[in-house]
Amino acid sequence: GGMRMNNVFCTNSICTPSRAAILTGQYSHKNGVYTLADQLDPKRNQVAKELQSAGYQTAMIGKWHLVTEPQGFDYWNILPGQGVYYDPVFIDRTGKKKHEGYCTDLIADFSLDWLKKRDRAKPFFLMCHHKAPHRPWDPAPKYAKLFDGQTIPEPDNLYDHYEGKAKSVADVKMRVGEDSNQRDVKRPLPADLKGDALRKWAYQYYIKDYLRCIQSVDDNVGRMLDYLDQDGSAGDTIVIYTSDQGFFLGDHGWYDKRLMYEESLRMPFLVRYPGAIRPGSVNGDIALNVDFAPTFLDYAGSKAPAEMQGRSFRANLEGRTPKNWRQSMYYRYWMHNSNDHHVPGHYGVRTKDWKLIYYYGKPLSMKGAQEPATEPDWELFDMKRDPREMKNLYRDPAHAGTVKKLQAELDRLQQEAGDQPA
């Protein structure tokens, strides 16, 4: 019913920072939300406050994950932290309340309730944020046996052993099987399986529970779309389906996100707006999560405030890509070696054809704890010939010129964003 954007990227692939970027239109180093430990300053301007000022009714329902109470929303009903799948607690202005049921269904229930009660004389802005399909992938009871007896196809690089990759990437603790726990696969891990054999065994349990969680998301997105049709407002409502980042589904043998690899960097983005966005269209322009807020404001007839670093892609959605649209993007992940995943701090540049990543090896502290350092290292991937990012070309003399150009572009983007090199 609308457009699929194929090259929408997050600027920091972890939940809390990406949600802050979506709201503020700013990179992590500008909005102050670098890691999972940070909180969004309630005084900071963001898109809901701007839309509220423009006369919109605003609501935030589901996963918030920014610690402080939501601001700029007339109504909010959010999960504490990550929340749970079964019989979750929600927080609204009156306090905490436990609700019976499955989290994905409840988020849609609360969203539909709000839509039905809204003031029809005013335009509305609703952020319906599902917890699913976050770890530990607990499916709804009705889908507990979905896909039983089936073998889900494996990604072609499930058994990646990271030859030639940066050493700190090879040490990342996100491997399906090797780094999974009993809670992830809902059964004890077999003691007699190691390496690829364990990865193969765990992948089927992992992916089936992931897809079972997705089935409930699919059901509830359908309920929302059906309501807009029945209500008669589908023709004048912009609907966007996206995420806070991508996710590894066994690609490179991993689960989770964080790294600047495609599966983690790329955000799904579908948008429908009848009469303005052509049904069944596809767009390959590079857009970022910091662009979301300016785009929402553009469609609402409001000008994005100067502190927002993103740029509206309304014209791109309507088939009129500006001649000076960006040809590259800047990424930075700040949670150096934190928690049990051991993902190094890194930044990089992505163009249509190339990706250069610098793992800067700088020990950053989180909540005052000194994290272990890693050695600096680089990766270069040819995104046209090697879209699965299997061959690191950084040390290949034939690509020295490409490296030099990309390093210069990385420096330019970093300065443009107002960030400092490590």
Tab-separated table of C-alpha atoms in Angstrom:
chain	number	residue	atom	x	y	z
A	1	GLY	CA	0.000	0.000	0.000
A	2	GLY	CA	2.996	2.327	0.081
A	3	MET	CA	6.804	2.475	-0.131
A	4	ARG	CA	9.573	0.241	1.138
A	5	MET	CA	12.784	2.133	1.855
A	6	ASN	CA	15.738	-0.219	1.451
A	7	ASN	CA	18.535	1.951	2.853
A	8	VAL	CA	17.277	3.376	6.138
A	9	PHE	CA	20.056	3.142	8.740
A	10	CYS	CA	20.381	3.774	12.456
A	11	THR	CA	23.226	5.922	13.743
A	12	ASN	CA	23.876	3.772	16.869
A	13	SER	CA	22.467	0.237	16.805
A	14	ILE	CA	21.230	-0.230	20.350
A	15	CYS	CA	17.723	0.369	21.734
A	16	THR	CA	17.937	3.376	24.061
A	17	PRO	CA	20.202	5.569	21.878
A	18	SER	CA	18.270	4.808	18.698
A	19	ARG	CA	14.936	5.681	20.348
A	20	ALA	CA	16.448	8.951	21.532
A	21	ALA	CA	17.713	9.670	17.986
A	22	ILE	CA	14.251	9.006	16.528
A	23	LEU	CA	12.641	11.443	18.972
A	24	THR	CA	15.253	14.218	19.012
A	25	GLY	CA	16.557	14.077	15.453
A	26	GLN	CA	20.058	14.175	16.948
A	27	TYR	CA	23.067	11.838	17.092
A	28	SER	CA	24.017	10.285	20.434
A	29	HIS	CA	26.804	12.776	21.122
A	30	LYS	CA	24.287	15.627	20.765
A	31	ASN	CA	21.282	14.242	22.664
A	32	GLY	CA	23.386	12.719	25.454
A	33	VAL	CA	22.038	9.162	25.072
A	34	TYR	CA	25.075	7.056	24.168
A	35	THR	CA	24.383	3.683	25.823
A	36	LEU	CA	21.699	1.591	27.508
A	37	ALA	CA	22.693	3.225	30.797
A	38	ASP	CA	21.784	6.752	29.677
A	39	GLN	CA	18.449	8.534	29.966
A	40	LEU	CA	16.725	11.132	27.828
A	41	ASP	CA	16.725	14.527	29.522
A	42	PRO	CA	13.023	15.430	29.990
A	43	LYS	CA	13.846	19.071	29.215
A	44	ARG	CA	15.296	18.247	25.807
A	45	ASN	CA	13.175	19.208	22.828
A	46	GLN	CA	11.863	16.374	20.673
A	47	VAL	CA	9.294	15.589	18.010
A	48	ALA	CA	6.312	14.891	20.310
A	49	LYS	CA	6.707	18.290	21.987
A	50	GLU	CA	6.844	19.980	18.595
A	51	LEU	CA	3.746	18.154	17.328
A	52	GLN	CA	1.886	18.857	20.555
A	53	SER	CA	2.629	22.571	20.063
A	54	ALA	CA	1.319	22.268	16.505
A	55	GLY	CA	-2.070	21.069	17.795
A	56	TYR	CA	-1.598	17.326	17.555
A	57	GLN	CA	-2.882	14.824	20.108
A	58	THR	CA	0.107	12.660	21.029
A	59	ALA	CA	0.432	9.201	22.584
A	60	MET	CA	3.263	6.807	23.420
A	61	ILE	CA	2.285	3.179	24.091
A	62	GLY	CA	4.557	0.177	24.709
A	63	LYS	CA	8.339	0.141	24.904
A	64	TRP	CA	9.799	3.533	25.876
A	65	HIS	CA	13.184	2.474	27.318
A	66	LEU	CA	14.479	5.996	28.016
A	67	VAL	CA	14.267	5.894	31.857
A	68	THR	CA	12.602	9.273	32.448
A	69	GLU	CA	8.838	9.841	32.090
A	70	PRO	CA	7.714	10.563	28.521
A	71	GLN	CA	7.319	14.270	27.767
A	72	GLY	CA	5.273	15.850	24.991
A	73	PHE	CA	2.692	13.078	25.084
A	74	ASP	CA	-0.922	13.728	26.121
A	75	TYR	CA	-1.213	10.033	26.957
A	76	TRP	CA	1.370	7.409	27.678
A	77	ASN	CA	1.300	3.834	28.907
A	78	ILE	CA	4.746	2.275	28.834
A	79	LEU	CA	6.699	-0.801	29.872
A	80	PRO	CA	9.225	-0.403	32.695
A	81	GLY	CA	12.625	-0.828	31.049
A	82	GLN	CA	12.505	-3.743	28.640
A	83	GLY	CA	9.261	-5.166	30.039
A	84	VAL	CA	8.205	-8.820	29.936
A	85	TYR	CA	6.135	-10.852	27.484
A	86	TYR	CA	3.638	-12.482	29.851
A	87	ASP	CA	1.334	-10.517	32.214
A	88	PRO	CA	3.458	-7.359	31.928
A	89	VAL	CA	3.470	-4.317	34.189
A	90	PHE	CA	2.723	-0.999	32.445
A	91	ILE	CA	3.255	2.516	33.790
A	92	ASP	CA	0.979	5.482	33.116
A	93	ARG	CA	0.420	8.791	34.906
A	94	THR	CA	-1.399	6.998	37.746
A	95	GLY	CA	1.445	4.559	38.452
A	96	LYS	CA	2.277	0.903	37.809
A	97	LYS	CA	-0.307	-1.727	36.983
A	98	LYS	CA	0.040	-5.401	36.056
A	99	HIS	CA	-2.101	-6.565	33.135
A	100	GLU	CA	-3.040	-10.141	32.314
A	101	GLY	CA	-2.245	-11.234	28.810
A	102	TYR	CA	0.466	-11.252	26.162
A	103	CYS	CA	2.489	-8.051	25.803
A	104	THR	CA	2.154	-7.661	22.012
A	105	ASP	CA	-1.632	-8.052	22.188
A	106	LEU	CA	-1.890	-5.623	25.115
A	107	ILE	CA	0.125	-2.890	23.380
A	108	ALA	CA	-2.251	-3.069	20.421
A	109	ASP	CA	-5.269	-3.142	22.791
A	110	PHE	CA	-4.118	0.045	24.531
A	111	SER	CA	-3.317	1.709	21.187
A	112	LEU	CA	-6.752	0.898	19.761
A	113	ASP	CA	-8.449	2.100	22.947
A	114	TRP	CA	-6.663	5.428	22.644
A	115	LEU	CA	-7.520	5.778	18.953
A	116	LYS	CA	-11.187	5.156	19.674
A	117	LYS	CA	-11.274	7.778	22.439
A	118	ARG	CA	-9.259	10.487	20.692
A	119	ASP	CA	-10.645	13.927	19.878
A	120	ARG	CA	-11.664	13.642	16.231
A	121	ALA	CA	-11.458	17.384	15.753
A	122	LYS	CA	-7.653	17.203	16.081
A	123	PRO	CA	-4.937	15.383	14.135
A	124	PHE	CA	-3.079	12.653	16.067
A	125	PHE	CA	0.418	11.232	16.472
A	126	LEU	CA	0.635	7.744	18.000
A	127	MET	CA	3.862	5.842	18.675
A	128	CYS	CA	2.882	2.176	19.128
A	129	HIS	CA	6.119	0.490	20.254
A	130	HIS	CA	6.193	-3.283	20.537
A	131	LYS	CA	8.607	-5.091	22.833
A	132	ALA	CA	8.668	-8.057	20.449
A	133	PRO	CA	10.796	-9.562	19.047
A	134	HIS	CA	13.398	-8.687	21.680
A	135	ARG	CA	15.317	-11.398	23.535
A	136	PRO	CA	14.316	-13.830	25.151
A	137	TRP	CA	11.747	-14.416	22.368
A	138	ASP	CA	8.776	-15.710	24.382
A	139	PRO	CA	5.924	-16.442	21.954
A	140	ALA	CA	2.215	-16.099	22.684
A	141	PRO	CA	0.802	-19.392	24.037
A	142	LYS	CA	-1.338	-19.799	20.905
A	143	TYR	CA	1.806	-19.797	18.753
A	144	ALA	CA	3.956	-21.961	21.022
A	145	LYS	CA	3.978	-24.824	18.499
A	146	LEU	CA	3.954	-22.793	15.285
A	147	PHE	CA	6.660	-24.169	12.917
A	148	ASP	CA	6.987	-27.413	14.913
A	149	GLY	CA	8.128	-30.165	12.563
A	150	GLN	CA	9.531	-27.648	10.063
A	151	THR	CA	13.175	-26.839	9.346
A	152	ILE	CA	13.722	-23.102	8.865
A	153	PRO	CA	16.354	-22.395	6.159
A	154	GLU	CA	19.714	-21.321	7.547
A	155	PRO	CA	21.401	-18.071	6.444
A	156	ASP	CA	24.267	-18.757	4.048
A	157	ASN	CA	26.826	-17.394	6.525
A	158	LEU	CA	25.543	-19.031	9.718
A	159	TYR	CA	28.932	-20.763	10.016
A	160	ASP	CA	31.090	-17.652	9.577
A	161	HIS	CA	34.368	-18.127	11.483
A	162	TYR	CA	35.474	-14.490	11.021
A	163	GLU	CA	38.656	-15.164	9.035
A	164	GLY	CA	40.273	-11.865	8.096
A	165	LYS	CA	37.851	-9.824	10.196
A	166	ALA	CA	38.957	-7.417	12.916
A	167	LYS	CA	40.136	-9.393	15.948
A	168	SER	CA	37.675	-7.684	18.256
A	169	VAL	CA	34.817	-8.724	15.926
A	170	ALA	CA	35.940	-12.345	16.083
A	171	ASP	CA	35.779	-12.050	19.888
A	172	VAL	CA	32.178	-10.738	19.988
A	173	LYS	CA	29.944	-12.813	22.267
A	174	MET	CA	26.714	-12.952	20.242
A	175	ARG	CA	27.101	-16.370	18.647
A	176	VAL	CA	24.015	-18.538	18.275
A	177	GLY	CA	24.622	-21.635	20.369
A	178	GLU	CA	28.038	-20.805	21.802
A	179	ASP	CA	26.765	-17.652	23.525
A	180	SER	CA	23.110	-18.676	23.919
A	181	ASN	CA	21.751	-19.693	27.293
A	182	GLN	CA	19.036	-22.047	28.479
A	183	ARG	CA	16.555	-19.176	28.704
A	184	ASP	CA	17.123	-18.330	25.024
A	185	VAL	CA	16.393	-21.801	23.665
A	186	LYS	CA	13.945	-22.854	26.453
A	187	ARG	CA	15.837	-26.089	27.169
A	188	PRO	CA	19.258	-27.217	28.435
A	189	LEU	CA	22.104	-26.832	25.942
A	190	PRO	CA	23.487	-30.267	24.967
A	191	ALA	CA	26.876	-30.860	26.580
A	192	ASP	CA	28.052	-33.051	23.694
A	193	LEU	CA	27.708	-30.342	21.011
A	194	LYS	CA	30.331	-27.696	20.303
A	195	GLY	CA	31.073	-25.064	17.647
A	196	ASP	CA	29.183	-25.419	14.363
A	197	ALA	CA	27.175	-28.406	15.598
A	198	LEU	CA	25.918	-26.426	18.590
A	199	ARG	CA	25.227	-23.413	16.356
A	200	LYS	CA	23.162	-25.568	13.990
A	201	TRP	CA	21.168	-27.093	16.870
A	202	ALA	CA	20.479	-23.772	18.613
A	203	TYR	CA	19.591	-21.885	15.423
A	204	GLN	CA	16.329	-23.771	14.875
A	205	TYR	CA	15.119	-23.102	18.434
A	206	TYR	CA	16.185	-19.462	18.228
A	207	ILE	CA	14.665	-18.636	14.838
A	208	LYS	CA	11.376	-20.418	15.474
A	209	ASP	CA	10.737	-18.517	18.702
A	210	TYR	CA	11.740	-15.275	16.944
A	211	LEU	CA	9.270	-15.961	14.124
A	212	ARG	CA	6.542	-16.943	16.588
A	213	CYS	CA	6.967	-13.553	18.281
A	214	ILE	CA	6.816	-11.878	14.844
A	215	GLN	CA	3.532	-13.651	14.109
A	216	SER	CA	1.911	-11.793	17.021
A	217	VAL	CA	3.368	-8.489	15.806
A	218	ASP	CA	1.911	-9.235	12.368
A	219	ASP	CA	-1.514	-9.997	13.850
A	220	ASN	CA	-1.570	-6.768	15.826
A	221	VAL	CA	-0.307	-4.533	13.038
A	222	GLY	CA	-3.197	-6.011	11.073
A	223	ARG	CA	-5.658	-5.098	13.824
A	224	MET	CA	-4.425	-1.477	13.734
A	225	LEU	CA	-4.701	-1.247	9.941
A	226	ASP	CA	-8.171	-2.835	10.012
A	227	TYR	CA	-9.278	-0.246	12.567
A	228	LEU	CA	-8.101	2.652	10.380
A	229	ASP	CA	-10.045	1.175	7.450
A	230	GLN	CA	-13.219	0.671	9.495
A	231	ASP	CA	-12.863	4.103	11.084
A	232	GLY	CA	-12.619	5.791	7.705
A	233	SER	CA	-9.332	7.512	8.539
A	234	ALA	CA	-6.932	5.264	6.576
A	235	GLY	CA	-6.915	7.655	3.610
A	236	ASP	CA	-5.629	10.582	5.675
A	237	THR	CA	-3.274	8.777	8.041
A	238	ILE	CA	0.443	8.189	7.510
A	239	VAL	CA	1.349	4.698	8.754
A	240	ILE	CA	5.006	3.828	9.303
A	241	TYR	CA	6.320	0.396	10.256
A	242	THR	CA	9.916	0.471	11.436
A	243	SER	CA	12.203	-0.567	14.309
A	244	ASP	CA	14.924	0.958	16.469
A	245	GLN	CA	17.589	-1.011	14.587
A	246	GLY	CA	18.144	-4.228	12.687
A	247	PHE	CA	18.921	-7.653	14.169
A	248	PHE	CA	21.140	-10.636	13.381
A	249	LEU	CA	19.049	-13.728	12.618
A	250	GLY	CA	21.947	-16.148	12.515
A	251	ASP	CA	23.784	-14.008	9.948
A	252	HIS	CA	27.528	-14.367	10.644
A	253	GLY	CA	26.414	-16.852	13.305
A	254	TRP	CA	25.086	-14.037	15.513
A	255	TYR	CA	21.989	-12.842	17.316
A	256	ASP	CA	21.522	-9.285	18.744
A	257	LYS	CA	22.711	-6.094	16.940
A	258	ARG	CA	25.274	-3.328	17.893
A	259	LEU	CA	27.784	-3.851	15.073
A	260	MET	CA	27.866	-1.739	11.909
A	261	TYR	CA	27.213	-4.808	9.774
A	262	GLU	CA	24.155	-4.566	7.503
A	263	GLU	CA	21.726	-6.761	9.439
A	264	SER	CA	22.206	-4.594	12.525
A	265	LEU	CA	22.644	-1.222	10.800
A	266	ARG	CA	19.649	-1.368	8.480
A	267	MET	CA	16.211	-0.509	9.833
A	268	PRO	CA	13.054	-1.890	8.242
A	269	PHE	CA	10.967	1.021	6.942
A	270	LEU	CA	7.560	0.765	5.289
A	271	VAL	CA	5.360	3.836	4.879
A	272	ARG	CA	1.836	4.255	3.528
A	273	TYR	CA	0.116	7.554	2.775
A	274	PRO	CA	-2.652	7.221	0.169
A	275	GLY	CA	-2.634	9.915	-2.493
A	276	ALA	CA	0.919	11.053	-1.751
A	277	ILE	CA	3.112	7.911	-1.687
A	278	ARG	CA	2.804	5.548	-4.639
A	279	PRO	CA	1.633	2.031	-3.663
A	280	GLY	CA	4.172	-0.745	-4.232
A	281	SER	CA	7.092	1.659	-4.641
A	282	VAL	CA	10.690	1.091	-3.503
A	283	ASN	CA	13.363	3.672	-2.653
A	284	GLY	CA	17.124	3.173	-2.282
A	285	ASP	CA	18.128	6.593	-0.912
A	286	ILE	CA	20.171	6.672	2.308
A	287	ALA	CA	17.946	7.871	5.159
A	288	LEU	CA	18.707	7.821	8.903
A	289	ASN	CA	16.838	7.559	12.180
A	290	VAL	CA	17.767	11.210	12.887
A	291	ASP	CA	15.686	12.056	9.784
A	292	PHE	CA	12.452	10.620	11.211
A	293	ALA	CA	11.526	13.608	13.397
A	294	PRO	CA	12.083	16.228	10.656
A	295	THR	CA	10.043	14.063	8.255
A	296	PHE	CA	7.130	13.754	10.709
A	297	LEU	CA	7.195	17.512	11.262
A	298	ASP	CA	7.328	18.210	7.532
A	299	TYR	CA	4.157	16.182	6.969
A	300	ALA	CA	2.519	17.962	9.916
A	301	GLY	CA	3.271	21.323	8.314
A	302	SER	CA	5.853	22.286	10.939
A	303	LYS	CA	9.462	23.332	10.465
A	304	ALA	CA	12.054	21.196	12.219
A	305	PRO	CA	13.923	23.167	14.930
A	306	ALA	CA	17.525	24.092	14.139
A	307	GLU	CA	18.970	21.671	16.730
A	308	MET	CA	17.622	18.647	14.830
A	309	GLN	CA	20.496	17.237	12.759
A	310	GLY	CA	18.390	15.110	10.448
A	311	ARG	CA	16.657	16.137	7.253
A	312	SER	CA	13.112	15.464	6.053
A	313	PHE	CA	12.857	12.756	3.387
A	314	ARG	CA	9.270	13.621	2.447
A	315	ALA	CA	10.335	14.473	-1.111
A	316	ASN	CA	12.126	11.109	-1.402
A	317	LEU	CA	8.962	9.295	-0.291
A	318	GLU	CA	6.982	11.113	-2.942
A	319	GLY	CA	9.404	10.235	-5.751
A	320	ARG	CA	11.326	13.527	-5.875
A	321	THR	CA	14.743	12.821	-4.365
A	322	PRO	CA	16.620	16.140	-3.945
A	323	LYS	CA	19.733	16.485	-6.129
A	324	ASN	CA	21.884	17.187	-3.062
A	325	TRP	CA	20.658	14.181	-1.040
A	326	ARG	CA	23.316	12.432	1.083
A	327	GLN	CA	25.447	9.740	-0.536
A	328	SER	CA	27.024	8.482	2.698
A	329	MET	CA	26.220	8.105	6.397
A	330	TYR	CA	28.045	8.190	9.746
A	331	TYR	CA	27.626	5.549	12.467
A	332	ARG	CA	29.021	5.262	15.989
A	333	TYR	CA	28.545	2.626	18.692
A	334	TRP	CA	29.686	3.755	22.147
A	335	MET	CA	29.197	0.807	24.543
A	336	HIS	CA	32.793	-0.384	24.377
A	337	ASN	CA	33.027	-4.039	25.498
A	338	SER	CA	30.103	-3.534	27.888
A	339	ASN	CA	28.069	-6.396	29.355
A	340	ASP	CA	28.420	-9.961	28.138
A	341	HIS	CA	28.516	-9.238	24.373
A	342	HIS	CA	32.025	-7.702	24.196
A	343	VAL	CA	31.233	-5.500	21.211
A	344	PRO	CA	34.005	-2.907	20.763
A	345	GLY	CA	33.423	0.816	20.401
A	346	HIS	CA	33.559	1.704	16.723
A	347	TYR	CA	32.550	4.210	14.089
A	348	GLY	CA	32.404	4.146	10.330
A	349	VAL	CA	31.079	5.357	7.003
A	350	ARG	CA	28.602	3.646	4.678
A	351	THR	CA	28.166	4.712	1.048
A	352	LYS	CA	26.052	2.995	-1.612
A	353	ASP	CA	29.055	0.880	-2.639
A	354	TRP	CA	31.427	0.712	0.346
A	355	LYS	CA	31.640	0.456	4.092
A	356	LEU	CA	34.670	1.352	6.241
A	357	ILE	CA	34.621	0.582	9.971
A	358	TYR	CA	37.173	1.692	12.586
A	359	TYR	CA	37.280	-0.258	15.874
A	360	TYR	CA	39.134	2.316	17.868
A	361	GLY	CA	40.178	0.195	20.822
A	362	LYS	CA	39.620	2.986	23.317
A	363	PRO	CA	38.526	1.883	26.795
A	364	LEU	CA	35.341	3.759	27.676
A	365	SER	CA	33.731	3.650	31.095
A	366	MET	CA	30.102	2.811	31.731
A	367	LYS	CA	28.664	3.762	35.103
A	368	GLY	CA	32.201	4.421	36.297
A	369	ALA	CA	33.531	0.939	35.540
A	370	GLN	CA	36.705	0.812	33.466
A	371	GLU	CA	36.211	-1.450	30.476
A	372	PRO	CA	39.046	-3.529	28.994
A	373	ALA	CA	40.733	-2.017	25.969
A	374	THR	CA	40.906	-3.591	22.505
A	375	GLU	CA	43.487	-3.058	19.774
A	376	PRO	CA	42.497	-0.575	17.056
A	377	ASP	CA	41.541	-2.254	13.781
A	378	TRP	CA	39.788	-1.561	10.466
A	379	GLU	CA	37.398	-3.350	8.121
A	380	LEU	CA	36.536	-2.503	4.513
A	381	PHE	CA	33.659	-4.149	2.657
A	382	ASP	CA	32.648	-3.912	-1.004
A	383	MET	CA	28.858	-3.663	-0.611
A	384	LYS	CA	28.193	-4.366	-4.299
A	385	ARG	CA	30.294	-7.494	-4.736
A	386	ASP	CA	30.163	-8.683	-1.108
A	387	PRO	CA	26.793	-7.627	0.355
A	388	ARG	CA	27.083	-10.319	3.050
A	389	GLU	CA	30.307	-8.690	4.339
A	390	MET	CA	32.422	-11.820	4.350
A	391	LYS	CA	35.734	-10.475	2.985
A	392	ASN	CA	37.630	-7.694	4.775
A	393	LEU	CA	39.556	-5.797	2.068
A	394	TYR	CA	41.236	-3.264	4.342
A	395	ARG	CA	44.734	-4.795	4.047
A	396	ASP	CA	44.466	-5.422	0.293
A	397	PRO	CA	46.908	-2.996	-1.442
A	398	ALA	CA	44.551	-2.843	-4.436
A	399	HIS	CA	42.044	-0.951	-2.281
A	400	ALA	CA	44.440	1.524	-0.625
A	401	GLY	CA	42.995	4.380	-2.660
A	402	THR	CA	39.439	3.470	-1.670
A	403	VAL	CA	40.473	3.356	1.989
A	404	LYS	CA	42.051	6.800	1.743
A	405	LYS	CA	38.914	8.307	0.143
A	406	LEU	CA	36.608	6.685	2.686
A	407	GLN	CA	38.773	7.809	5.608
A	408	ALA	CA	38.516	11.371	4.312
A	409	GLU	CA	34.738	11.014	3.977
A	410	LEU	CA	34.538	9.557	7.481
A	411	ASP	CA	36.436	12.573	8.840
A	412	ARG	CA	34.113	14.933	6.942
A	413	LEU	CA	30.937	13.247	8.223
A	414	GLN	CA	32.238	13.140	11.779
A	415	GLN	CA	32.970	16.865	11.702
A	416	GLU	CA	29.624	17.614	10.047
A	417	ALA	CA	27.837	15.732	12.841
A	418	GLY	CA	29.895	17.595	15.466
A	419	ASP	CA	31.484	14.443	16.866
A	420	GLN	CA	35.093	14.009	18.020
A	421	PRO	CA	37.437	11.249	16.822
A	422	ALA	CA	38.515	8.642	19.368
